[in-house]
DNA sequence: CAGTGGTCTAGACCACTGG
DNA sequence: CAGTGGTCTAGACCACTGC
């Protein structure tokens, strides 16, 4: 009898019997990990949308026929991974890229003086937005086959009125049907907020590789700088649920009045 | 009657009475936070040294007269902050910068191909090591008064035989009495491992600000590159317990065959 | 006021480690 | 085998939120 819990558990013996048997065989995860996986599935399936309230711990405990403590531990991990947000007295909410206080959750570029907020929202300018065939390296990064259709976007972000970030972005065509320059230009929220609201694609995690480079003439012009001013090259692969890569981004950052910030521990 | 626990609690009523009263007044922390603070104090005081075993949860629970679960939650947080490491069946150990598997815990520069390990240990070359008076900005970064004595170190790290990192390091003179170029050169472990083993100074957390810059002639020579090759400028402030800044480091990283890696979530 | 997440306890059993 | 951390439960009380 596998210790894994049934998927919607119908009638079954008291929870203590199910759980007393958990983790006997090394191949099976602890109960709270299984619960975490089930909640993850619901998140992924869109059962609760970004910003929405998920069921209370007690409800989830009843649904999965485990104790509240076990559900709590599952949710604790999800909260630690920034997939949900707990608010005492209110409930647990699905995390989003559209909260007031954490806009541009993944943008690590900060002004040397003053706070991020002081600059107001970044100005976006779309230079290009078209569907193309994925090159070999783009395809590999996104887990596609080379030649698959991808949406390629080139844009400039201006911070405090100064063009500071030049980015090329590649997205698999399929989940982003209907996305075009028009929509990106006028959408009243950051790109990742649009992705989750309009296309149900949630950016959950990202990896960045950073180098120092010199721009070519064209790039320097776009950023209103010159060929001899070094820039940060930031290559990001963003992942959605299940560690599936969903975006490749190659950015050039001016660092004359901003810096990339990182915390180590 | 304040809910805070006594420091070594002598004779006292059963724990449930102490803890039942916890968190009634908003100014006081939860019990497990207080326990965490006490364990932190012991770590800071050197009661248990890096790499050593700390008392078991049951022992600590007895010492602080709380339940094992409360101690567990305190240790969970310390583990999440990488201050201790839990090992099932063995115990909980004080974290260190000298473990086999996580050498250079704070170094985010990785080779473009292959693993960090493949390069073996980095070659160190000390260019300079002297005591000087802190300038205004150095002093401010380290929480000192300008003019205070600081140890200034300049060194080169070579990865895979190639000089890749040029660093200036500033440390408050006082905790590092007797540290000199000789010692740094021949010490058989990373610098942060030496700090904790020889001087009891544990690097717990660090903040880095990253920019793209061009080197001057001298810097380019040291890194065997040229003035037109952009480098990463990495300014790090490392903190010991209680968020006290203890090291300022300004590094130049070659990124022609390495990159700075970061994970966002 | 009821409902939520947050803290704390007590006790059971588990898996892992080492002697 | 005893000792450790890891999981799970059950029940109590708390602080915070909003009606």
PDB file of C-alpha atoms in Angstrom, chain B:
ATOM      1  CA  UNK B   1       5.429  39.940  33.769  1.00  0.00           C
ATOM      2  CA  UNK B   2       7.291  40.067  30.475  1.00  0.00           C
ATOM      3  CA  UNK B   3       6.939  36.966  28.339  1.00  0.00           C
ATOM      4  CA  UNK B   4      10.629  36.922  27.534  1.00  0.00           C
ATOM      5  CA  UNK B   5      12.366  33.852  28.809  1.00  0.00           C
ATOM      6  CA  UNK B   6      14.949  34.150  31.539  1.00  0.00           C
ATOM      7  CA  UNK B   7      18.524  33.935  30.413  1.00  0.00           C
ATOM      8  CA  UNK B   8      19.597  30.831  32.156  1.00  0.00           C
ATOM      9  CA  UNK B   9      16.205  29.877  33.543  1.00  0.00           C
ATOM     10  CA  UNK B  10      16.662  28.525  37.038  1.00  0.00           C
ATOM     11  CA  UNK B  11      13.628  27.162  38.758  1.00  0.00           C
ATOM     12  CA  UNK B  12      10.378  28.157  37.090  1.00  0.00           C
ATOM     13  CA  UNK B  13       6.833  26.991  36.460  1.00  0.00           C
ATOM     14  CA  UNK B  14       6.205  24.512  33.643  1.00  0.00           C
ATOM     15  CA  UNK B  15       7.012  25.778  30.179  1.00  0.00           C
ATOM     16  CA  UNK B  16       3.407  25.791  29.063  1.00  0.00           C
ATOM     17  CA  UNK B  17       2.669  28.589  31.466  1.00  0.00           C
ATOM     18  CA  UNK B  18       5.589  30.673  30.256  1.00  0.00           C
ATOM     19  CA  UNK B  19       4.749  30.193  26.643  1.00  0.00           C
ATOM     20  CA  UNK B  20       1.002  30.527  26.991  1.00  0.00           C
ATOM     21  CA  UNK B  21       1.628  34.143  27.795  1.00  0.00           C
ATOM     22  CA  UNK B  22       4.018  34.805  24.914  1.00  0.00           C
ATOM     23  CA  UNK B  23       3.167  37.325  22.221  1.00  0.00           C
ATOM     24  CA  UNK B  24       0.435  39.036  24.195  1.00  0.00           C
ATOM     25  CA  UNK B  25       2.090  42.412  23.948  1.00  0.00           C
ATOM     26  CA  UNK B  26       3.085  43.373  20.393  1.00  0.00           C
ATOM     27  CA  UNK B  27       6.498  44.654  21.475  1.00  0.00           C
ATOM     28  CA  UNK B  28       7.726  41.174  22.367  1.00  0.00           C
ATOM     29  CA  UNK B  29       8.868  38.531  19.910  1.00  0.00           C
ATOM     30  CA  UNK B  30       7.564  35.004  19.650  1.00  0.00           C
ATOM     31  CA  UNK B  31       9.321  32.518  21.857  1.00  0.00           C
ATOM     32  CA  UNK B  32      11.111  30.828  18.992  1.00  0.00           C
ATOM     33  CA  UNK B  33      12.556  34.182  17.919  1.00  0.00           C
ATOM     34  CA  UNK B  34      13.904  34.690  21.404  1.00  0.00           C
ATOM     35  CA  UNK B  35      15.408  31.215  21.337  1.00  0.00           C
ATOM     36  CA  UNK B  36      16.908  31.972  17.953  1.00  0.00           C
ATOM     37  CA  UNK B  37      18.432  35.108  19.418  1.00  0.00           C
ATOM     38  CA  UNK B  38      19.948  33.164  22.303  1.00  0.00           C
ATOM     39  CA  UNK B  39      21.426  30.545  19.997  1.00  0.00           C
ATOM     40  CA  UNK B  40      22.751  33.380  17.844  1.00  0.00           C
ATOM     41  CA  UNK B  41      24.439  34.861  20.896  1.00  0.00           C
ATOM     42  CA  UNK B  42      26.133  31.568  21.615  1.00  0.00           C
ATOM     43  CA  UNK B  43      27.296  31.306  18.023  1.00  0.00           C
ATOM     44  CA  UNK B  44      28.584  34.848  18.155  1.00  0.00           C
ATOM     45  CA  UNK B  45      30.325  34.270  21.477  1.00  0.00           C
ATOM     46  CA  UNK B  46      32.083  31.281  19.979  1.00  0.00           C
ATOM     47  CA  UNK B  47      30.489  28.802  22.366  1.00  0.00           C
ATOM     48  CA  UNK B  48      30.404  26.432  19.397  1.00  0.00           C
ATOM     49  CA  UNK B  49      33.014  26.927  16.681  1.00  0.00           C
ATOM     50  CA  UNK B  50      32.502  26.689  12.908  1.00  0.00           C
ATOM     51  CA  UNK B  51      32.112  23.071  11.832  1.00  0.00           C
ATOM     52  CA  UNK B  52      31.308  21.945  15.359  1.00  0.00           C
ATOM     53  CA  UNK B  53      28.208  20.189  16.570  1.00  0.00           C
ATOM     54  CA  UNK B  54      25.761  22.265  18.573  1.00  0.00           C
ATOM     55  CA  UNK B  55      23.653  20.684  21.337  1.00  0.00           C
ATOM     56  CA  UNK B  56      20.747  18.547  20.209  1.00  0.00           C
ATOM     57  CA  UNK B  57      17.263  19.967  19.968  1.00  0.00           C
ATOM     58  CA  UNK B  58      16.276  18.101  23.094  1.00  0.00           C
ATOM     59  CA  UNK B  59      19.203  19.500  25.054  1.00  0.00           C
ATOM     60  CA  UNK B  60      18.480  23.023  23.890  1.00  0.00           C
ATOM     61  CA  UNK B  61      14.793  22.598  24.673  1.00  0.00           C
ATOM     62  CA  UNK B  62      15.748  21.576  28.203  1.00  0.00           C
ATOM     63  CA  UNK B  63      18.214  24.421  28.561  1.00  0.00           C
ATOM     64  CA  UNK B  64      15.703  27.043  27.483  1.00  0.00           C
ATOM     65  CA  UNK B  65      12.754  25.274  29.083  1.00  0.00           C
ATOM     66  CA  UNK B  66      10.657  25.244  25.933  1.00  0.00           C
ATOM     67  CA  UNK B  67       9.358  22.430  23.779  1.00  0.00           C
ATOM     68  CA  UNK B  68      11.481  20.716  21.161  1.00  0.00           C
ATOM     69  CA  UNK B  69       9.176  22.103  18.483  1.00  0.00           C
ATOM     70  CA  UNK B  70       9.991  25.644  19.471  1.00  0.00           C
ATOM     71  CA  UNK B  71      13.724  24.995  19.367  1.00  0.00           C
ATOM     72  CA  UNK B  72      13.213  23.295  16.029  1.00  0.00           C
ATOM     73  CA  UNK B  73      11.566  26.354  14.560  1.00  0.00           C
ATOM     74  CA  UNK B  74      14.378  28.566  15.816  1.00  0.00           C
ATOM     75  CA  UNK B  75      16.999  26.269  14.285  1.00  0.00           C
ATOM     76  CA  UNK B  76      14.984  26.028  11.068  1.00  0.00           C
ATOM     77  CA  UNK B  77      15.406  29.761  10.603  1.00  0.00           C
ATOM     78  CA  UNK B  78      19.099  29.659  11.396  1.00  0.00           C
ATOM     79  CA  UNK B  79      19.486  26.876   8.857  1.00  0.00           C
ATOM     80  CA  UNK B  80      17.540  28.882   6.266  1.00  0.00           C
ATOM     81  CA  UNK B  81      20.029  31.720   6.794  1.00  0.00           C
ATOM     82  CA  UNK B  82      22.942  29.319   6.337  1.00  0.00           C
ATOM     83  CA  UNK B  83      24.211  29.892   9.842  1.00  0.00           C
ATOM     84  CA  UNK B  84      23.916  26.226  10.763  1.00  0.00           C
ATOM     85  CA  UNK B  85      23.578  23.000   8.822  1.00  0.00           C
ATOM     86  CA  UNK B  86      21.323  20.145   9.840  1.00  0.00           C
ATOM     87  CA  UNK B  87      22.348  16.548   9.192  1.00  0.00           C
ATOM     88  CA  UNK B  88      19.839  13.856   9.918  1.00  0.00           C
ATOM     89  CA  UNK B  89      21.076  11.266  12.342  1.00  0.00           C
ATOM     90  CA  UNK B  90      24.132  13.347  13.247  1.00  0.00           C
ATOM     91  CA  UNK B  91      23.052  16.698  14.551  1.00  0.00           C
ATOM     92  CA  UNK B  92      23.232  20.392  13.786  1.00  0.00           C
ATOM     93  CA  UNK B  93      26.571  21.944  12.883  1.00  0.00           C
ATOM     94  CA  UNK B  94      27.843  25.492  12.803  1.00  0.00           C
ATOM     95  CA  UNK B  95      28.195  26.539   9.173  1.00  0.00           C
ATOM     96  CA  UNK B  96      31.658  27.221   7.815  1.00  0.00           C
ATOM     97  CA  UNK B  97      33.374  28.563   4.715  1.00  0.00           C
ATOM     98  CA  UNK B  98      35.720  25.612   4.781  1.00  0.00           C
ATOM     99  CA  UNK B  99      33.503  22.729   3.708  1.00  0.00           C
ATOM    100  CA  UNK B 100      34.645  20.588   0.845  1.00  0.00           C
ATOM    101  CA  UNK B 101      31.563  21.063  -1.227  1.00  0.00           C
ATOM    102  CA  UNK B 102      30.943  24.751  -0.818  1.00  0.00           C
ATOM    103  CA  UNK B 103      34.319  26.408  -1.050  1.00  0.00           C
ATOM    104  CA  UNK B 104      34.135  30.021  -2.078  1.00  0.00           C
ATOM    105  CA  UNK B 105      30.543  30.180  -0.908  1.00  0.00           C
ATOM    106  CA  UNK B 106      30.292  33.845  -1.863  1.00  0.00           C
ATOM    107  CA  UNK B 107      32.102  33.706  -5.207  1.00  0.00           C
ATOM    108  CA  UNK B 108      29.514  33.909  -7.956  1.00  0.00           C
ATOM    109  CA  UNK B 109      31.946  33.728 -10.870  1.00  0.00           C
ATOM    110  CA  UNK B 110      31.596  30.468 -12.767  1.00  0.00           C
ATOM    111  CA  UNK B 111      33.383  29.121 -15.837  1.00  0.00           C
ATOM    112  CA  UNK B 112      31.323  29.279 -19.027  1.00  0.00           C
ATOM    113  CA  UNK B 113      32.010  25.611 -19.663  1.00  0.00           C
ATOM    114  CA  UNK B 114      32.646  22.901 -17.135  1.00  0.00           C
ATOM    115  CA  UNK B 115      32.155  23.008 -13.417  1.00  0.00           C
ATOM    116  CA  UNK B 116      33.797  25.218 -10.835  1.00  0.00           C
ATOM    117  CA  UNK B 117      35.407  22.144  -9.339  1.00  0.00           C
ATOM    118  CA  UNK B 118      37.229  21.273 -12.524  1.00  0.00           C
ATOM    119  CA  UNK B 119      39.523  24.230 -12.145  1.00  0.00           C
ATOM    120  CA  UNK B 120      40.726  23.064  -8.793  1.00  0.00           C
ATOM    121  CA  UNK B 121      41.433  25.632  -6.143  1.00  0.00           C
ATOM    122  CA  UNK B 122      42.007  29.193  -7.228  1.00  0.00           C
ATOM    123  CA  UNK B 123      45.628  30.349  -7.238  1.00  0.00           C
ATOM    124  CA  UNK B 124      46.158  33.337  -4.969  1.00  0.00           C
ATOM    125  CA  UNK B 125      48.770  35.993  -5.406  1.00  0.00           C
ATOM    126  CA  UNK B 126      49.062  38.753  -2.830  1.00  0.00           C
ATOM    127  CA  UNK B 127      50.282  41.999  -4.390  1.00  0.00           C
ATOM    128  CA  UNK B 128      50.082  44.126  -1.309  1.00  0.00           C
ATOM    129  CA  UNK B 129      49.083  43.912   2.322  1.00  0.00           C
ATOM    130  CA  UNK B 130      49.470  46.899   4.589  1.00  0.00           C
ATOM    131  CA  UNK B 131      47.840  48.869   7.361  1.00  0.00           C
ATOM    132  CA  UNK B 132      46.584  52.291   6.319  1.00  0.00           C
ATOM    133  CA  UNK B 133      44.233  54.981   7.555  1.00  0.00           C
ATOM    134  CA  UNK B 134      40.672  54.588   6.337  1.00  0.00           C
ATOM    135  CA  UNK B 135      39.450  57.146   3.869  1.00  0.00           C
ATOM    136  CA  UNK B 136      36.020  58.639   4.390  1.00  0.00           C
ATOM    137  CA  UNK B 137      34.172  56.229   2.121  1.00  0.00           C
ATOM    138  CA  UNK B 138      36.025  53.140   3.343  1.00  0.00           C
ATOM    139  CA  UNK B 139      35.306  54.131   6.910  1.00  0.00           C
ATOM    140  CA  UNK B 140      31.646  54.714   6.186  1.00  0.00           C
ATOM    141  CA  UNK B 141      31.293  51.331   4.502  1.00  0.00           C
ATOM    142  CA  UNK B 142      32.859  49.564   7.473  1.00  0.00           C
ATOM    143  CA  UNK B 143      31.156  51.592  10.164  1.00  0.00           C
ATOM    144  CA  UNK B 144      34.461  53.089  11.310  1.00  0.00           C
ATOM    145  CA  UNK B 145      35.699  56.629  11.793  1.00  0.00           C
ATOM    146  CA  UNK B 146      37.763  58.002   8.953  1.00  0.00           C
ATOM    147  CA  UNK B 147      41.425  57.737   9.910  1.00  0.00           C
ATOM    148  CA  UNK B 148      40.933  54.468  11.784  1.00  0.00           C
ATOM    149  CA  UNK B 149      43.510  51.836  10.911  1.00  0.00           C
ATOM    150  CA  UNK B 150      42.435  49.317   8.287  1.00  0.00           C
ATOM    151  CA  UNK B 151      44.221  46.423   6.676  1.00  0.00           C
ATOM    152  CA  UNK B 152      44.356  46.867   2.923  1.00  0.00           C
ATOM    153  CA  UNK B 153      45.010  43.868   0.731  1.00  0.00           C
ATOM    154  CA  UNK B 154      45.412  43.691  -3.000  1.00  0.00           C
ATOM    155  CA  UNK B 155      45.432  40.290  -4.589  1.00  0.00           C
ATOM    156  CA  UNK B 156      44.915  38.358  -7.791  1.00  0.00           C
ATOM    157  CA  UNK B 157      42.966  35.133  -8.096  1.00  0.00           C
ATOM    158  CA  UNK B 158      43.802  32.934 -11.052  1.00  0.00           C
ATOM    159  CA  UNK B 159      41.234  30.419 -12.237  1.00  0.00           C
ATOM    160  CA  UNK B 160      42.431  27.624 -14.455  1.00  0.00           C
ATOM    161  CA  UNK B 161      45.818  29.341 -14.617  1.00  0.00           C
ATOM    162  CA  UNK B 162      44.406  32.608 -15.938  1.00  0.00           C
ATOM    163  CA  UNK B 163      44.465  35.732 -13.754  1.00  0.00           C
ATOM    164  CA  UNK B 164      40.754  36.465 -13.537  1.00  0.00           C
ATOM    165  CA  UNK B 165      40.028  38.451 -10.399  1.00  0.00           C
ATOM    166  CA  UNK B 166      41.820  41.512  -9.068  1.00  0.00           C
ATOM    167  CA  UNK B 167      40.627  42.555  -5.654  1.00  0.00           C
ATOM    168  CA  UNK B 168      41.197  45.297  -3.152  1.00  0.00           C
ATOM    169  CA  UNK B 169      40.087  44.284   0.305  1.00  0.00           C
ATOM    170  CA  UNK B 170      39.705  46.437   3.393  1.00  0.00           C
ATOM    171  CA  UNK B 171      39.340  45.037   6.882  1.00  0.00           C
ATOM    172  CA  UNK B 172      39.209  46.798  10.243  1.00  0.00           C
ATOM    173  CA  UNK B 173      42.698  46.448  11.711  1.00  0.00           C
ATOM    174  CA  UNK B 174      41.573  45.529  15.187  1.00  0.00           C
ATOM    175  CA  UNK B 175      40.058  42.046  14.806  1.00  0.00           C
ATOM    176  CA  UNK B 176      42.800  40.958  12.410  1.00  0.00           C
ATOM    177  CA  UNK B 177      45.933  41.523  14.474  1.00  0.00           C
ATOM    178  CA  UNK B 178      48.938  39.738  13.053  1.00  0.00           C
ATOM    179  CA  UNK B 179      47.456  39.128   9.628  1.00  0.00           C
ATOM    180  CA  UNK B 180      50.024  39.765   6.915  1.00  0.00           C
ATOM    181  CA  UNK B 181      50.954  38.864   3.336  1.00  0.00           C
ATOM    182  CA  UNK B 182      52.986  35.878   4.467  1.00  0.00           C
ATOM    183  CA  UNK B 183      50.061  34.341   6.287  1.00  0.00           C
ATOM    184  CA  UNK B 184      47.590  35.000   3.483  1.00  0.00           C
ATOM    185  CA  UNK B 185      49.879  33.529   0.894  1.00  0.00           C
ATOM    186  CA  UNK B 186      50.494  30.227   2.620  1.00  0.00           C
ATOM    187  CA  UNK B 187      47.204  29.588   4.344  1.00  0.00           C
ATOM    188  CA  UNK B 188      45.800  26.351   2.923  1.00  0.00           C
ATOM    189  CA  UNK B 189      42.151  27.429   2.687  1.00  0.00           C
ATOM    190  CA  UNK B 190      40.013  30.251   1.332  1.00  0.00           C
ATOM    191  CA  UNK B 191      40.311  33.633   2.981  1.00  0.00           C
ATOM    192  CA  UNK B 192      36.935  33.479   4.706  1.00  0.00           C
ATOM    193  CA  UNK B 193      37.836  30.075   6.131  1.00  0.00           C
ATOM    194  CA  UNK B 194      41.004  31.609   7.527  1.00  0.00           C
ATOM    195  CA  UNK B 195      39.045  34.503   9.005  1.00  0.00           C
ATOM    196  CA  UNK B 196      36.766  32.211  10.951  1.00  0.00           C
ATOM    197  CA  UNK B 197      39.438  29.736  12.000  1.00  0.00           C
ATOM    198  CA  UNK B 198      42.190  32.174  12.900  1.00  0.00           C
ATOM    199  CA  UNK B 199      40.303  35.281  13.953  1.00  0.00           C
ATOM    200  CA  UNK B 200      36.860  34.040  14.910  1.00  0.00           C
ATOM    201  CA  UNK B 201      35.293  36.357  12.345  1.00  0.00           C
ATOM    202  CA  UNK B 202      32.429  34.693  10.511  1.00  0.00           C
ATOM    203  CA  UNK B 203      31.155  36.118   7.235  1.00  0.00           C
ATOM    204  CA  UNK B 204      27.447  35.582   7.357  1.00  0.00           C
ATOM    205  CA  UNK B 205      25.968  37.664   4.568  1.00  0.00           C
ATOM    206  CA  UNK B 206      27.141  40.021   1.853  1.00  0.00           C
ATOM    207  CA  UNK B 207      25.761  42.627  -0.502  1.00  0.00           C
ATOM    208  CA  UNK B 208      27.258  43.227  -3.907  1.00  0.00           C
ATOM    209  CA  UNK B 209      26.916  46.116  -6.331  1.00  0.00           C
ATOM    210  CA  UNK B 210      27.921  45.294  -9.860  1.00  0.00           C
ATOM    211  CA  UNK B 211      28.892  47.522 -12.745  1.00  0.00           C
ATOM    212  CA  UNK B 212      30.695  47.296 -16.059  1.00  0.00           C
ATOM    213  CA  UNK B 213      33.943  49.261 -16.235  1.00  0.00           C
ATOM    214  CA  UNK B 214      37.158  49.594 -18.173  1.00  0.00           C
ATOM    215  CA  UNK B 215      40.403  48.953 -16.315  1.00  0.00           C
ATOM    216  CA  UNK B 216      43.278  51.385 -16.157  1.00  0.00           C
ATOM    217  CA  UNK B 217      46.648  50.351 -17.584  1.00  0.00           C
ATOM    218  CA  UNK B 218      47.915  48.948 -14.321  1.00  0.00           C
ATOM    219  CA  UNK B 219      44.791  46.894 -13.662  1.00  0.00           C
ATOM    220  CA  UNK B 220      44.795  45.575 -17.214  1.00  0.00           C
ATOM    221  CA  UNK B 221      48.394  44.456 -16.805  1.00  0.00           C
ATOM    222  CA  UNK B 222      47.676  42.615 -13.591  1.00  0.00           C
ATOM    223  CA  UNK B 223      44.837  40.751 -15.272  1.00  0.00           C
ATOM    224  CA  UNK B 224      46.893  40.202 -18.435  1.00  0.00           C
ATOM    225  CA  UNK B 225      44.308  41.925 -20.544  1.00  0.00           C
ATOM    226  CA  UNK B 226      44.043  45.368 -22.124  1.00  0.00           C
ATOM    227  CA  UNK B 227      42.456  48.711 -21.446  1.00  0.00           C
ATOM    228  CA  UNK B 228      39.682  48.146 -23.956  1.00  0.00           C
ATOM    229  CA  UNK B 229      38.377  44.945 -22.469  1.00  0.00           C
ATOM    230  CA  UNK B 230      35.459  45.667 -20.144  1.00  0.00           C
ATOM    231  CA  UNK B 231      35.426  44.053 -16.710  1.00  0.00           C
ATOM    232  CA  UNK B 232      32.854  43.485 -14.028  1.00  0.00           C
ATOM    233  CA  UNK B 233      33.284  45.788 -11.076  1.00  0.00           C
ATOM    234  CA  UNK B 234      31.993  44.040  -7.978  1.00  0.00           C
ATOM    235  CA  UNK B 235      31.803  45.968  -4.735  1.00  0.00           C
ATOM    236  CA  UNK B 236      31.032  43.755  -1.794  1.00  0.00           C
ATOM    237  CA  UNK B 237      30.269  44.602   1.777  1.00  0.00           C
ATOM    238  CA  UNK B 238      30.373  41.480   3.920  1.00  0.00           C
ATOM    239  CA  UNK B 239      28.617  41.326   7.262  1.00  0.00           C
ATOM    240  CA  UNK B 240      29.234  39.292  10.352  1.00  0.00           C
ATOM    241  CA  UNK B 241      26.650  38.647  13.091  1.00  0.00           C
ATOM    242  CA  UNK B 242      24.202  41.412  13.929  1.00  0.00           C
ATOM    243  CA  UNK B 243      24.578  42.903  10.468  1.00  0.00           C
ATOM    244  CA  UNK B 244      27.897  44.424  11.391  1.00  0.00           C
ATOM    245  CA  UNK B 245      29.946  45.259   8.252  1.00  0.00           C
ATOM    246  CA  UNK B 246      33.373  43.687   8.555  1.00  0.00           C
ATOM    247  CA  UNK B 247      34.837  43.706   5.070  1.00  0.00           C
ATOM    248  CA  UNK B 248      34.799  45.918   2.015  1.00  0.00           C
ATOM    249  CA  UNK B 249      35.952  44.373  -1.217  1.00  0.00           C
ATOM    250  CA  UNK B 250      36.287  45.939  -4.635  1.00  0.00           C
ATOM    251  CA  UNK B 251      36.898  43.388  -7.316  1.00  0.00           C
ATOM    252  CA  UNK B 252      37.468  43.423 -11.054  1.00  0.00           C
ATOM    253  CA  UNK B 253      36.393  40.226 -12.793  1.00  0.00           C
ATOM    254  CA  UNK B 254      37.389  39.154 -16.267  1.00  0.00           C
ATOM    255  CA  UNK B 255      34.331  37.770 -18.009  1.00  0.00           C
ATOM    256  CA  UNK B 256      35.803  36.472 -21.230  1.00  0.00           C
ATOM    257  CA  UNK B 257      35.545  32.873 -20.127  1.00  0.00           C
ATOM    258  CA  UNK B 258      33.604  33.229 -16.896  1.00  0.00           C
ATOM    259  CA  UNK B 259      30.302  34.779 -15.914  1.00  0.00           C
ATOM    260  CA  UNK B 260      28.676  36.039 -12.747  1.00  0.00           C
ATOM    261  CA  UNK B 261      25.725  33.869 -11.889  1.00  0.00           C
ATOM    262  CA  UNK B 262      22.609  34.857 -10.030  1.00  0.00           C
ATOM    263  CA  UNK B 263      19.322  33.174  -9.263  1.00  0.00           C
ATOM    264  CA  UNK B 264      16.115  35.147  -8.878  1.00  0.00           C
ATOM    265  CA  UNK B 265      12.971  33.998  -7.190  1.00  0.00           C
TER     266      UNK B 265
END
